[in-house]
Coordinates of C-alpha atoms in Angstrom, one line a residue:
P21 CA -122.1 131.8 74.3
D22 CA -125.0 130.5 76.3
G23 CA -127.1 129.4 73.2
T24 CA -129.2 132.6 73.1
G25 CA -126.7 134.9 72.2
A26 CA -125.4 136.6 75.4
F27 CA -121.8 136.3 76.6
G28 CA -119.5 138.0 78.8
Q29 CA -118.7 141.7 79.9
A30 CA -115.6 142.0 77.1
A31 CA -118.3 143.0 74.4
A32 CA -120.8 144.4 76.4
V33 CA -121.9 148.0 76.4
T34 CA -122.7 149.8 79.4
P35 CA -126.0 151.9 79.0
G36 CA -125.7 155.5 78.7
A37 CA -121.5 155.1 78.8
P38 CA -119.7 156.7 75.7
N39 CA -118.4 153.8 73.6
T40 CA -115.4 154.9 71.5
C41 CA -114.3 151.4 71.0
G42 CA -113.7 151.0 67.1
T43 CA -113.6 154.7 66.2
G44 CA -109.9 155.1 65.8
G45 CA -107.7 154.5 63.0
G46 CA -107.8 156.9 60.0
S47 CA -108.7 160.7 60.5
T48 CA -111.7 161.8 62.3
T49 CA -111.6 165.4 60.7
P50 CA -114.7 165.7 58.3
V51 CA -113.7 166.1 54.9
A52 CA -115.9 166.9 51.8
W53 CA -118.3 164.4 50.0
P54 CA -115.9 162.2 48.0
G55 CA -118.3 162.3 45.0
S56 CA -120.5 165.1 43.2
S57 CA -121.6 167.9 45.5
S58 CA -124.9 168.1 43.6
V59 CA -128.0 165.9 44.4
S60 CA -131.0 165.4 42.4
T61 CA -134.4 164.1 43.5
A62 CA -135.1 160.3 42.5
D63 CA -138.8 159.6 43.0
G64 CA -142.1 161.1 41.8
S65 CA -144.0 163.8 43.8
N66 CA -145.4 162.5 47.2
V67 CA -145.2 159.0 46.2
F68 CA -144.1 157.5 49.6
G69 CA -145.2 160.2 52.2
Q70 CA -143.2 160.4 55.3
D71 CA -141.2 157.7 57.2
L72 CA -139.2 155.8 54.4
S73 CA -136.1 154.8 56.3
G74 CA -133.8 151.9 55.4
L75 CA -132.6 151.5 51.6
Y76 CA -130.9 148.5 49.9
Q77 CA -130.0 148.3 46.2
E78 CA -129.9 144.6 44.5
G79 CA -129.0 145.3 41.0
G80 CA -132.4 146.9 39.3
V81 CA -134.3 146.5 42.4
L82 CA -134.2 149.2 45.4
W83 CA -135.6 147.9 48.6
G84 CA -137.2 150.6 51.0
A85 CA -138.3 149.9 54.6
Q86 CA -140.9 152.1 56.0
N87 CA -141.5 152.8 59.5
S88 CA -145.3 152.2 59.2
G89 CA -144.7 148.7 58.9
K90 CA -144.3 148.5 55.1
L91 CA -141.8 147.2 52.7
W92 CA -141.3 148.5 49.2
R93 CA -139.8 147.0 46.2
L94 CA -138.9 149.9 43.8
V95 CA -137.7 149.6 40.3
R96 CA -136.0 151.9 37.8
D97 CA -138.2 154.8 36.5
G98 CA -135.9 155.4 33.2
S99 CA -134.6 159.0 34.2
G100 CA -132.3 157.8 37.1
G101 CA -134.6 157.4 39.8
W102 CA -137.0 155.0 41.2
K103 CA -140.8 153.9 41.0
P104 CA -142.8 151.3 42.9
D105 CA -142.9 148.0 41.2
T106 CA -146.5 147.4 39.5
A107 CA -146.1 143.6 39.5
G108 CA -146.5 141.0 42.5
G109 CA -148.6 143.1 44.4
W110 CA -145.7 145.8 45.2
S111 CA -147.5 149.1 43.8
S112 CA -148.5 150.6 47.3
G113 CA -145.7 148.5 49.1
K114 CA -146.6 145.5 51.3
T115 CA -147.6 145.4 54.8
L116 CA -144.9 143.9 57.4
R117 CA -146.4 141.3 60.0
F118 CA -144.4 139.5 63.0
P119 CA -144.2 135.7 62.7
G120 CA -147.9 134.4 63.1
G121 CA -149.2 137.3 61.2
S122 CA -149.8 139.8 64.2
G123 CA -148.3 143.4 64.7
S124 CA -146.7 145.9 62.8
P125 CA -143.2 145.7 62.7
D126 CA -141.5 149.5 62.8
G127 CA -139.1 148.7 60.2
E128 CA -136.0 151.0 60.0
G129 CA -133.5 149.0 57.8
V130 CA -133.4 146.4 55.1
T131 CA -130.8 144.3 53.7
L132 CA -130.2 141.2 51.6
T133 CA -127.7 138.1 51.9
G134 CA -125.5 137.0 49.4
S135 CA -128.2 134.9 48.1
G136 CA -130.1 137.8 46.9
S137 CA -134.1 137.9 47.2
A138 CA -133.9 134.5 46.9
G139 CA -132.4 134.0 50.3
G140 CA -134.9 136.3 51.9
V141 CA -135.1 140.1 52.9
F142 CA -134.1 141.0 56.2
V143 CA -135.5 143.9 58.1
A144 CA -134.6 145.3 61.2
A145 CA -137.1 146.7 63.6
E146 CA -137.2 148.7 66.7
R147 CA -140.8 148.2 68.0
N148 CA -144.3 146.9 67.4
G149 CA -146.2 149.7 66.1
D150 CA -149.3 148.3 67.8
A151 CA -147.2 148.7 71.0
S152 CA -145.0 151.8 70.3
G153 CA -144.0 152.3 73.8
T154 CA -142.1 149.2 74.2
S155 CA -138.7 148.3 72.4
R156 CA -138.6 145.4 70.3
L157 CA -135.3 145.2 68.9
S158 CA -135.5 142.3 66.0
V159 CA -134.2 141.3 62.9
L160 CA -137.0 139.7 60.7
K161 CA -136.7 137.7 57.6
Y162 CA -139.4 137.6 55.1
D163 CA -139.9 135.3 51.9
V164 CA -140.7 138.1 49.2
G165 CA -141.9 135.8 46.6
G166 CA -145.8 135.9 47.1
S167 CA -148.1 138.4 45.3
G168 CA -150.2 139.0 48.6
S169 CA -150.5 142.7 49.8
S170 CA -148.7 141.6 53.2
L171 CA -145.7 139.8 54.3
T172 CA -145.5 137.6 57.4
A173 CA -142.0 137.0 58.9
V174 CA -140.7 133.3 58.4
K175 CA -138.3 134.0 61.4
E176 CA -137.7 136.7 63.9
W177 CA -134.3 137.2 65.9
N178 CA -135.6 139.2 69.2
L179 CA -132.3 140.9 70.4
T180 CA -134.0 143.2 73.0
S181 CA -132.7 141.1 75.8
D182 CA -129.0 141.2 74.6
L183 CA -128.8 144.9 74.4
P184 CA -128.4 148.1 76.7
P185 CA -132.0 149.4 77.1
T186 CA -133.1 152.3 74.9
G187 CA -136.0 154.4 74.1
S188 CA -138.6 152.7 72.1
N189 CA -138.0 155.1 69.3
L190 CA -134.4 155.0 69.6
G191 CA -133.5 151.2 68.9
L192 CA -132.2 149.4 65.5
E193 CA -132.3 151.8 62.9
G194 CA -129.6 150.3 60.4
I195 CA -128.6 146.8 59.1
T196 CA -126.5 145.2 56.7
W197 CA -124.8 142.0 56.0
I198 CA -121.3 141.2 55.6
P199 CA -120.1 137.5 54.1
D200 CA -118.0 135.5 56.3
T201 CA -115.4 135.4 53.3
A202 CA -114.9 138.9 53.7
L203 CA -114.6 139.1 57.6
T204 CA -112.3 135.9 57.6
G205 CA -110.0 137.5 54.7
A206 CA -109.9 140.8 56.9
G207 CA -108.7 138.9 60.2
F208 CA -112.0 140.2 62.0
K209 CA -111.9 139.0 65.7
D210 CA -115.1 137.3 67.3
A211 CA -115.5 139.4 70.5
S212 CA -117.4 136.5 72.2
T213 CA -114.1 134.3 72.0
G214 CA -111.2 136.8 71.8
A215 CA -110.0 135.0 68.9
A216 CA -110.1 135.1 65.2
Y217 CA -113.8 135.0 63.8
D218 CA -114.3 131.0 62.9
P219 CA -117.9 130.9 61.2
A220 CA -117.7 126.9 61.4
R221 CA -118.0 127.5 65.0
Y222 CA -121.7 128.7 64.5
G223 CA -123.1 125.8 62.1
A224 CA -125.7 127.1 59.5
H225 CA -126.2 130.9 59.6
G226 CA -126.2 132.2 56.2
G227 CA -122.9 132.4 55.5
G228 CA -122.4 136.2 57.2
V229 CA -122.7 138.2 60.0
F230 CA -125.6 140.9 60.4
F231 CA -124.4 144.3 61.7
V232 CA -127.0 146.5 63.2
G233 CA -127.0 150.1 64.3
V234 CA -128.5 151.8 67.1
E235 CA -130.0 155.2 67.0
G236 CA -130.0 156.1 70.6
T237 CA -126.3 155.2 71.3
G238 CA -124.5 155.4 68.0
T239 CA -123.1 152.0 68.7
I240 CA -122.8 149.1 66.0
H241 CA -123.5 145.4 66.9
G242 CA -122.4 142.4 65.0
Y243 CA -124.5 139.1 65.2
V244 CA -124.4 135.7 64.0
L245 CA -128.1 134.8 63.4
A246 CA -128.4 131.0 63.1
D247 CA -131.1 129.4 61.1
S248 CA -132.3 127.4 63.9
G249 CA -133.3 131.0 65.6
S250 CA -130.5 131.5 67.9
Y251 CA -128.1 134.2 67.8
T252 CA -124.6 135.3 69.0
R253 CA -123.4 138.8 69.2
V254 CA -119.7 138.9 68.1
A255 CA -119.0 142.6 67.8
S256 CA -119.9 145.9 69.6
F257 CA -118.2 148.9 68.7
G258 CA -118.9 152.8 68.7
S259 CA -119.8 154.4 65.5
G260 CA -118.1 157.9 66.5
M261 CA -121.3 159.4 65.9
S262 CA -124.5 160.4 68.3
G263 CA -126.6 158.1 66.3
V264 CA -126.7 155.5 63.8
M265 CA -129.9 155.6 61.1
E266 CA -128.0 153.2 58.5
L267 CA -125.4 150.9 57.6
Q268 CA -124.2 149.6 54.3
W269 CA -121.3 147.2 53.4
E270 CA -119.7 148.1 50.3
P271 CA -117.8 144.9 49.0
Q272 CA -115.9 146.6 46.4
A273 CA -114.2 148.8 48.7
S274 CA -114.1 146.5 51.8
R275 CA -115.7 149.1 54.0
L276 CA -118.4 149.9 56.4
W277 CA -120.7 152.9 55.8
A278 CA -122.5 154.4 58.9
V279 CA -124.8 157.3 58.4
C280 CA -126.4 159.9 60.7
D281 CA -129.2 162.1 59.7
D282 CA -129.8 165.6 60.5
T283 CA -128.8 164.9 64.2
C284 CA -125.1 164.7 63.0
D285 CA -125.6 167.2 60.2
G286 CA -125.9 164.2 57.7
R287 CA -122.5 163.0 58.5
H288 CA -121.0 159.6 56.8
R289 CA -118.4 157.5 58.3
T290 CA -116.3 154.7 56.6
L291 CA -114.9 151.9 59.0
R292 CA -112.2 148.9 57.9
I293 CA -111.2 146.1 59.8
D294 CA -107.6 147.0 61.5
A295 CA -104.7 145.0 62.0
G296 CA -106.2 143.7 65.6
G297 CA -109.5 142.6 63.7
T298 CA -111.9 145.2 64.7
F299 CA -113.5 147.9 62.6
V300 CA -111.9 151.5 63.1
T301 CA -112.9 154.6 61.5
A302 CA -111.4 154.9 58.1
A303 CA -112.8 158.4 57.2
V304 CA -115.5 161.1 58.0
H305 CA -117.4 162.9 55.1
N306 CA -119.6 165.7 55.3
R307 CA -122.8 165.4 53.3
P308 CA -122.7 166.7 49.6
A309 CA -122.7 170.6 49.5
G310 CA -125.6 170.8 47.4
M311 CA -128.1 168.8 49.8
P312 CA -129.5 170.4 52.6
N313 CA -129.6 168.9 55.7
Y314 CA -132.2 166.7 55.3
N315 CA -133.6 163.9 57.9
N316 CA -132.0 161.1 55.6
E317 CA -132.5 157.8 57.4
G318 CA -131.4 155.6 54.3
F319 CA -128.5 155.2 52.2
S320 CA -127.6 152.9 49.5
L321 CA -124.7 152.4 47.0
A322 CA -124.9 151.0 43.5
G323 CA -122.7 148.1 42.7
A324 CA -119.2 148.1 41.0
D325 CA -121.3 147.5 37.4
E326 CA -122.6 151.0 37.6
C327 CA -119.1 152.5 37.9
V328 CA -118.9 155.0 35.0
A329 CA -115.8 157.2 34.8
G330 CA -114.8 156.8 38.5
S331 CA -118.2 157.3 40.0
K332 CA -121.3 155.6 40.6
P333 CA -124.9 156.4 41.9
V334 CA -125.9 156.5 45.8
Y335 CA -129.4 157.2 47.0
W336 CA -130.9 158.7 50.2
S337 CA -134.0 158.4 51.8
D338 CA -135.5 161.3 53.6
D339 CA -137.6 160.6 56.5
T340 CA -139.5 163.9 56.6
N341 CA -140.4 163.6 52.8
D342 CA -139.0 167.4 52.1
G343 CA -140.6 169.4 49.4
G344 CA -142.6 166.0 48.5
H345 CA -139.7 163.7 47.9
A346 CA -138.5 161.0 49.9
L347 CA -135.6 159.8 47.4
R348 CA -132.5 161.7 46.4
R349 CA -129.8 160.6 44.2
G350 CA -126.1 161.8 44.0
T351 CA -122.5 159.9 43.1
V352 CA -119.5 158.7 45.0
T353 CA -116.0 157.9 43.8
C354 CA -116.0 154.0 43.0

C-alpha cells in the first residue's frame, strides 16, 4: 500500500474487461428463490416516490438511501411493513451533504457497522448531484443522532482515483460491512499483500471491511477504511452479473448477497469465501416467481431473531416506485 489505498496490478481490474475472478465455486445455474414465491407491498401508497435505492435493516429500524440525496429511517407500521419515523426530524427523510455541508450525494447504498447506528451510518455515493456528469465514488460516514433536517458527512473516503473509470450514473450502487472476525475465521486473503488478511496491519479501521458493488462493471471491491481517512483495497472480484445494485452480508449464514435489478431479471447471487481465501459464487437465485421484474435496487434481510418456522422476512426497494410502492416484502429460508 502507498498510504492512499492504491496497490499493484494483482488486485486491479482492467476497465472494460470481463472480470470472472471470484465467480467460480458452486453452481451458476439459476434456481428458484429460496423462500416464498409470493411478495407483498411493505409501504404506504406513494410515500417515497422514485429513486429509493439501498436498504439495511437494523433490528426494528430499516434504513433507506435515496438517489436524490436523502436518507430515511423507517420503523415498523404494525402490519409487516415500514413507515417513516416521525421522531427526530425523520418524517420526510434527511438531506445528505458532503463534509463541510456542500453538495448532494447521490446515495445508492447504506450500511452500518457492528457498532450499530451509534458507530455511524455509511452511505455509498456515485456522484455529487450538483455535478451529476462527474463520477465521485465515495463512502460517506454520517452521525445520525441529531434532530436536524439534514446530515453532513463527518468523513468521506473518495475512492474514485483507485477504481476503473465508469459512467457517472454507473458507479457505486451497493455497500455492506463484514466484521474482521468473520473474514479471518474464513481465511480471507488480502489481495494487497497476497497473504491472509491481518486486521492488525491497518490500525484503527472500525473492525471490518467495507465491500462496494459497481453497477457499470458488476465488480465488487473490498476496502479497509481507516479512521484517519486513508483506505486500502483488499479485494476485487466479479459478481458474475452485468451489474451490482445491492450487497448484503448475512452473518447467520456467512454469505454475501449480490443483487441485480431488472437488467438481470432480478437475479440474486450468494458468495462465500473458498479454501483459497477468495469470494466465489455459492448459488444463483431467480427472483420470487410472484414478483414482476421490478427495478429493485435495494435488498435487506432480517436477522436471525425474526426466523419463524425456518423463514425470515426480506425486503426490496423498487427504484421506479411501480404501482406507487417502493418497498416490498418476501421471505427467505433461515
